[in-house]
Short mmCIF file of C-alpha atoms in Angstrom, two decimals:
data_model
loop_
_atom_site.label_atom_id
_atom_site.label_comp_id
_atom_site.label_asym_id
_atom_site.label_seq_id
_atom_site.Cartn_x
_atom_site.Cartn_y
_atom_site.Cartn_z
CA UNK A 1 67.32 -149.52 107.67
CA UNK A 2 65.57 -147.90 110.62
CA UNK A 3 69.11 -145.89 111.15
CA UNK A 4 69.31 -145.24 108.17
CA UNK A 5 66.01 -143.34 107.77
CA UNK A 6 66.71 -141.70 110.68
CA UNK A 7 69.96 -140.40 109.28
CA UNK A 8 68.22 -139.17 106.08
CA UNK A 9 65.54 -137.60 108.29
CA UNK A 10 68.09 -135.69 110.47
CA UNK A 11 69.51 -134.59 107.18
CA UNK A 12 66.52 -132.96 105.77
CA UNK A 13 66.23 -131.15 108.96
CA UNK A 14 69.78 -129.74 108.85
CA UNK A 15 68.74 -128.66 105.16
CA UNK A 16 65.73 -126.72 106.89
CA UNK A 17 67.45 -124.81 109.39
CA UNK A 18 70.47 -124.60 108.06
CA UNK A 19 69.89 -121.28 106.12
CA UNK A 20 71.52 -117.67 105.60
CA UNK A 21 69.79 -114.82 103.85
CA UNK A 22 71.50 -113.41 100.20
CA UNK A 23 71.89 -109.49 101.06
CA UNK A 24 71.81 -108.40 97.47
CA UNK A 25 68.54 -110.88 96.82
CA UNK A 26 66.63 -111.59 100.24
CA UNK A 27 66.43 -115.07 99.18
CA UNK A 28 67.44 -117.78 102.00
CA UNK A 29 70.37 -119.77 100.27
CA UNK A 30 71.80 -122.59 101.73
CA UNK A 31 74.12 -122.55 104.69
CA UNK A 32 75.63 -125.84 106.21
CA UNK A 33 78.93 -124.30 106.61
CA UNK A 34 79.69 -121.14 108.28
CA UNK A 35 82.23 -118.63 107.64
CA UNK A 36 83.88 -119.12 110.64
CA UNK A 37 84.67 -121.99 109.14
CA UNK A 38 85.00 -121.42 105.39
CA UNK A 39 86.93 -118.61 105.95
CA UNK A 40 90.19 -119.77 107.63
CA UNK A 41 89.99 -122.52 105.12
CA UNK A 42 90.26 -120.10 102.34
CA UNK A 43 92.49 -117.81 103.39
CA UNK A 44 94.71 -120.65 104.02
CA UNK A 45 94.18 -121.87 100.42
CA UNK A 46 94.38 -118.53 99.07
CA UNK A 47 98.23 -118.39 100.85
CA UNK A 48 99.34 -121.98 99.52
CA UNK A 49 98.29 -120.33 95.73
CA UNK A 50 100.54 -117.33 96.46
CA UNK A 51 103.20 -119.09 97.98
CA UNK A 52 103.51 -122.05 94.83
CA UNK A 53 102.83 -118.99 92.22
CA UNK A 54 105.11 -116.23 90.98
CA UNK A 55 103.59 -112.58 92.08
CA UNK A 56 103.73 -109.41 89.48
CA UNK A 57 104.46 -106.75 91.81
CA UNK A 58 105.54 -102.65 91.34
CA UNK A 59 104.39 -102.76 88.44
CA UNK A 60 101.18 -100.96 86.39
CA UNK A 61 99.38 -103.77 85.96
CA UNK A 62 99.90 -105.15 89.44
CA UNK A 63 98.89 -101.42 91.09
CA UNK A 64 95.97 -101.28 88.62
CA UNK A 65 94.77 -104.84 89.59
CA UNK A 66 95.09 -103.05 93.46
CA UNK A 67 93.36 -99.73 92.54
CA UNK A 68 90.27 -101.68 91.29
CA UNK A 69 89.72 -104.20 93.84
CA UNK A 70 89.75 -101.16 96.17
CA UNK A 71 87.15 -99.33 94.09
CA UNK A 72 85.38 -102.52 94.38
CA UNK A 73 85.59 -103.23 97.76
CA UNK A 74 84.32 -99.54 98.91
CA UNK A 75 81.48 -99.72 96.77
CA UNK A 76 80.30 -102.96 97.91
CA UNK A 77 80.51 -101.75 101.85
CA UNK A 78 78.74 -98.48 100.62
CA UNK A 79 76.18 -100.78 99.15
CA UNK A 80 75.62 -103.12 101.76
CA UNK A 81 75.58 -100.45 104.59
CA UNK A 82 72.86 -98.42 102.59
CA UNK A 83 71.03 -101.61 102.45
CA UNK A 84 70.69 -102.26 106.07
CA UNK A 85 73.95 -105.07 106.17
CA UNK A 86 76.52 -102.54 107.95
CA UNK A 87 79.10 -104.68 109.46
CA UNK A 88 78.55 -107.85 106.45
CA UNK A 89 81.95 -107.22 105.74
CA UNK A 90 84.21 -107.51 108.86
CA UNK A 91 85.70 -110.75 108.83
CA UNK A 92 86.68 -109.78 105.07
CA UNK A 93 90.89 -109.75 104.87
CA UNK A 94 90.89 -108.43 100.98
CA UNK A 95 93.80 -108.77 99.29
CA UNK A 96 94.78 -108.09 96.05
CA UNK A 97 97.35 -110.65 93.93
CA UNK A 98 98.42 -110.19 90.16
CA UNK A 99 99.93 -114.26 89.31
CA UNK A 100 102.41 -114.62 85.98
CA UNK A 101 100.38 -117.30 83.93
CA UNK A 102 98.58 -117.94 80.87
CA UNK A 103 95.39 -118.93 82.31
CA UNK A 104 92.63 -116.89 80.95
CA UNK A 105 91.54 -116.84 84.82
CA UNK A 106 90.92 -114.52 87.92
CA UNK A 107 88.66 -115.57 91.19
CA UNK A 108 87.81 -114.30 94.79
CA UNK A 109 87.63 -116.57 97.35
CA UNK A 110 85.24 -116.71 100.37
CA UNK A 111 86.65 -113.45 102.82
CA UNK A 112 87.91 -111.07 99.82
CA UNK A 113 91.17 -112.86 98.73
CA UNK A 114 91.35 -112.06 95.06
CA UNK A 115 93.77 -113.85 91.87
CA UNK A 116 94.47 -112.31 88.72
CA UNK A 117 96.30 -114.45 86.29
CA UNK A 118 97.95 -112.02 83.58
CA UNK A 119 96.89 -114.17 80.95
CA UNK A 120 93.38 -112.70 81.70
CA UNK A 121 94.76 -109.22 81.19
CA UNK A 122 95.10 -108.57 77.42
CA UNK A 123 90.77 -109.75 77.64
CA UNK A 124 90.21 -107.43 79.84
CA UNK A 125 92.09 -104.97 77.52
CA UNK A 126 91.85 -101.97 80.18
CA UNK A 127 90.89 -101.12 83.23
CA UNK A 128 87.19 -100.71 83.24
CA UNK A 129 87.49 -104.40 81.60
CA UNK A 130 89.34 -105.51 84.63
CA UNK A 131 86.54 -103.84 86.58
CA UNK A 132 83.76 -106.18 85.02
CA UNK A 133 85.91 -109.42 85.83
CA UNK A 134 86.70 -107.89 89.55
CA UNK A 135 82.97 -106.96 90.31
CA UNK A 136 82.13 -110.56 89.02
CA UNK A 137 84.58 -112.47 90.99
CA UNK A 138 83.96 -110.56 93.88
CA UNK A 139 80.00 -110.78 93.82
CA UNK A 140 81.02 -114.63 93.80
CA UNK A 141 82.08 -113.80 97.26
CA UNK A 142 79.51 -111.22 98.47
CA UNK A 143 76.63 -113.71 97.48
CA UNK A 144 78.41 -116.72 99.44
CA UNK A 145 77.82 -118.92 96.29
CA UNK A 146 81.32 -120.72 97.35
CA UNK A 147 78.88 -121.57 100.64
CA UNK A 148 76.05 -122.51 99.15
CA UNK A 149 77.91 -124.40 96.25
CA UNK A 150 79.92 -126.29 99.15
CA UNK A 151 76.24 -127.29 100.55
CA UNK A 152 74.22 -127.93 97.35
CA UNK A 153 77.42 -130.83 96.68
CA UNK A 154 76.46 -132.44 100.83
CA UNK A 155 72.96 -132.32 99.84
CA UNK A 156 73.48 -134.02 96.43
CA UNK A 157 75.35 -136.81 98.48
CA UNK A 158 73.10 -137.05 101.10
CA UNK A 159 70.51 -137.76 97.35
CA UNK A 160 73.10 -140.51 97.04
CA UNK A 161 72.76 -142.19 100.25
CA UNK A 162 69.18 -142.16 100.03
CA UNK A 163 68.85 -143.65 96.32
CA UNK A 164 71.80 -146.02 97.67
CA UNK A 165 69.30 -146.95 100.72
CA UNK A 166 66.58 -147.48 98.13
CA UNK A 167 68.17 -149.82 96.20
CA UNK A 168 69.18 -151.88 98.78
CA UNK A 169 67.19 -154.57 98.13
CA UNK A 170 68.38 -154.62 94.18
CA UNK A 171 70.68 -156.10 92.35
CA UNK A 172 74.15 -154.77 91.96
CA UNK A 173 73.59 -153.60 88.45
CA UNK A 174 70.13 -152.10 89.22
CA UNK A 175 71.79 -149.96 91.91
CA UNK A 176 74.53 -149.11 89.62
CA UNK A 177 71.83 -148.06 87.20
CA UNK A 178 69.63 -146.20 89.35
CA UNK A 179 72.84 -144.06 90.94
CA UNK A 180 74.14 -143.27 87.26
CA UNK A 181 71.03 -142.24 86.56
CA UNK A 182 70.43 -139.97 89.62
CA UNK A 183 74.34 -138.53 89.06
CA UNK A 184 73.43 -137.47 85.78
CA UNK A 185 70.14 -136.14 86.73
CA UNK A 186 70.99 -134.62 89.84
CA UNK A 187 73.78 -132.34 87.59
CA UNK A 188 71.85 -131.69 84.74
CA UNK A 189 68.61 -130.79 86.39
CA UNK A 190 69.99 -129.23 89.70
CA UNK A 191 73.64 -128.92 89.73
CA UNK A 192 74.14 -126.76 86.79
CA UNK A 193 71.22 -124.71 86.86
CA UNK A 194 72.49 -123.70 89.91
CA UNK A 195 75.72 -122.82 89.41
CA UNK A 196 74.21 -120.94 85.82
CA UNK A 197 72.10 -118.84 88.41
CA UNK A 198 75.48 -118.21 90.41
CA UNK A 199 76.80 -116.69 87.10
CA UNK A 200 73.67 -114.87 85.95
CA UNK A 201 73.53 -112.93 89.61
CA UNK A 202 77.23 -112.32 89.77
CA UNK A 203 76.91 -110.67 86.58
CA UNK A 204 74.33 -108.19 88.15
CA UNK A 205 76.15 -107.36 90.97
CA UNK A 206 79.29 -107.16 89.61
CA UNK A 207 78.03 -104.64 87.31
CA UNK A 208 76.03 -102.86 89.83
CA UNK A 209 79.67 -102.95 91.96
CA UNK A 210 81.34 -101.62 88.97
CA UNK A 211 78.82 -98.48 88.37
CA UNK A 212 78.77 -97.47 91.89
CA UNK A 213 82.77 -98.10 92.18
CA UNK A 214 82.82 -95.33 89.28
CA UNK A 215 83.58 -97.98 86.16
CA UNK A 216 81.04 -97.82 83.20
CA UNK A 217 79.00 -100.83 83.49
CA UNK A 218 78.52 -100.66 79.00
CA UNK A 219 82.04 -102.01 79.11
CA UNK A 220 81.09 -105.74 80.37
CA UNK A 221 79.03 -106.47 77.70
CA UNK A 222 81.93 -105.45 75.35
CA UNK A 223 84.22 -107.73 77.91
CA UNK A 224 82.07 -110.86 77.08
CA UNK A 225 82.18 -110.38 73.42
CA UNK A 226 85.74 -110.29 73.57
CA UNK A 227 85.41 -113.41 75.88
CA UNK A 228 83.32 -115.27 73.21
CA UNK A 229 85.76 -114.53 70.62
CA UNK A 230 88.53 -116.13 72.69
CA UNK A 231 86.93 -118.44 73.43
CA UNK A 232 86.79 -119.57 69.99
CA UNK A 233 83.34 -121.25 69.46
CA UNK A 234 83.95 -124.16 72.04
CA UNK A 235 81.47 -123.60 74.58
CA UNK A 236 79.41 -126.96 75.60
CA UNK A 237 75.58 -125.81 75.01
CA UNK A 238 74.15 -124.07 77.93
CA UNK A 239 72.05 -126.81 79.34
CA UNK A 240 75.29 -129.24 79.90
CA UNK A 241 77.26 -125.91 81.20
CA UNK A 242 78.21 -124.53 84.51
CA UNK A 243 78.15 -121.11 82.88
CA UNK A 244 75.25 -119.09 80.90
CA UNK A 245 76.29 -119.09 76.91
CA UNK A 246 78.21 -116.28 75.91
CA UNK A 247 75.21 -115.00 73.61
CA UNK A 248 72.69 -115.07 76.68
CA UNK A 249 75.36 -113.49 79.00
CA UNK A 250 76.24 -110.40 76.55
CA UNK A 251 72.31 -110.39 75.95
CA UNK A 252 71.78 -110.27 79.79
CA UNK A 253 74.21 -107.33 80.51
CA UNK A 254 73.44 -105.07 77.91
CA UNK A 255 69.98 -105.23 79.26
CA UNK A 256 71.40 -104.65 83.19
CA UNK A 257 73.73 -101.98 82.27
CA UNK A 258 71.19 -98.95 82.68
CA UNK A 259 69.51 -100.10 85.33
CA UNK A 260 73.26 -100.44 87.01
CA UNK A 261 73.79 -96.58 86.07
CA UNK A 262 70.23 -95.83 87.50
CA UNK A 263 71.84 -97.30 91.22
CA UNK A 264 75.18 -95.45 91.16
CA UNK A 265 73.17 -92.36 91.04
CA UNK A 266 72.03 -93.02 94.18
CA UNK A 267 75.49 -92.84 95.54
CA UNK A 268 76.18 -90.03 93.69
CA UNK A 269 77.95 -91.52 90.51
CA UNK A 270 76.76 -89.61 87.55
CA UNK A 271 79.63 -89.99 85.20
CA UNK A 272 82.55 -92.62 84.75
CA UNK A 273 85.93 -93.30 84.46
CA UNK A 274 87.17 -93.43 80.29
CA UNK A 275 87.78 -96.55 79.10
CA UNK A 276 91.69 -96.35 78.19
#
């Protein structure tokens, strides 16, 4: 038991001081695993995905899906370096993949490696909709929520252990209870509010990306509707999600999107692409 403690003690310690600071919020975010790390790791991943997946390329849609992510990527390193983070994106490899599927489905992984499925495409409907998915995906990234998602599931074990040393002295069916009921609480009250907040602020600075990138930030709102609609209704409610609802997310944006025009000024964005 002593051990034990002694375990969970080091534990909460490595939660302490194991932190990294969110550029685009100045909040400290958990950090147990480093990019030196979580990088190689993805870009490895990222390379299995291309290699097992058939790649659209020379074609408009694939060059498009390239031109953005550019756009995106330069506004995001004229961002951070007018917000005091020059160099935050150095050990960023972007690349740019359009994947043949029907998954309704693009990401960016940890270090700028970026998926668009073309299933996603006729959503997106042009490019200042494929805009609003990139400066989502890659906010994902910019944020580190893959790093703090990969540390919020450690600490949620190391609740495990703890309820698991606990219980020791219980019965097999009270310990059985009491780590059901610490599974389902530790998602509904922690887990998924978290990742919701993941979603909420890449929504902001996606859009924020998107403005200063030259894309007209209106357009993600009108995305999301056309989201919902595919969607067709099915949506869990919010509370037992990993995403916000449609309603609050369209809601949400709408009220972002001038306050996204107001920063693009600033880097000398004062009109936008058309929407074709």
């Amino acid at each position: 038991m002593n051990i034990k403690k002694a375990i969970l003690i080091i534990g909460v310690i490595v939660v302490i001081v194991s932190c990294a600071t969110n550029p685009f919020t100045g909040k400290k975010t958990m950090a147990f695993v480093g990019n030196d790390q979580l990088f190689p790791a993805s870009f490895a991943q990222y390379n299995q995905v291309i290699t097992e997946s058939k790649i659209i390329t020379g074609t408009k849609d694939s060059e498009m899906i390239t031109r953005v992510g550019q756009r995106i990527a330069v506004a995001a390193e004229r961002w951070l370096n007018a917000n005091g983070h020059q160099g935050y994106l150095d050990d960023y490899k972007w690349e740019y993949k359009l994947i043949e599927s029907e998954q309704v489905n693009a990401w960016c992984m940890p270090g700028g490696k970026i998926a668009f499925y073309t299933g996603i495409l006729p959503i997106a409907q042009n490019e200042t909709g494929v805009a609003a998915i990139m400066g989502h995906e890659v906010a994902h990234a910019l944020a580190n929520h893959g790093q703090q998602r990969m540390s919020s599931g450690m600490l949620q074990q190391a609740g495990g252990v703890a309820v698991a040393v606990a219980t020791g002295n219980q019965s097999a069916e009270k310990q059985q209870m009491w780590m059901q009921a610490y599974g389902i609480g530790s998602n509904v009250a922690g887990m998924l509010p978290f990742s919701r907040s993941h979603e909420t602020e890449a929504d902001k600075i996606g859009l924020y990306l998107m403005a200063v990138a030259g894309y007209n930030p209106d357009e993600a709102a009108e995305l999301w509707k056309r989201m919902k609609a595919n969607s067709g209704g099915q949506a869990p409610p919010e509370f037992l999600s990993t995403h916000p609802s449609n309603d609050s997310r369209i809601a949400n944006l709408q009220a972002l999107a001038p306050k996204a025009k107001a920063e693009a000024k600033k880097y000398g964005v004062t009109s936008f692409r058309p929407i074709n």
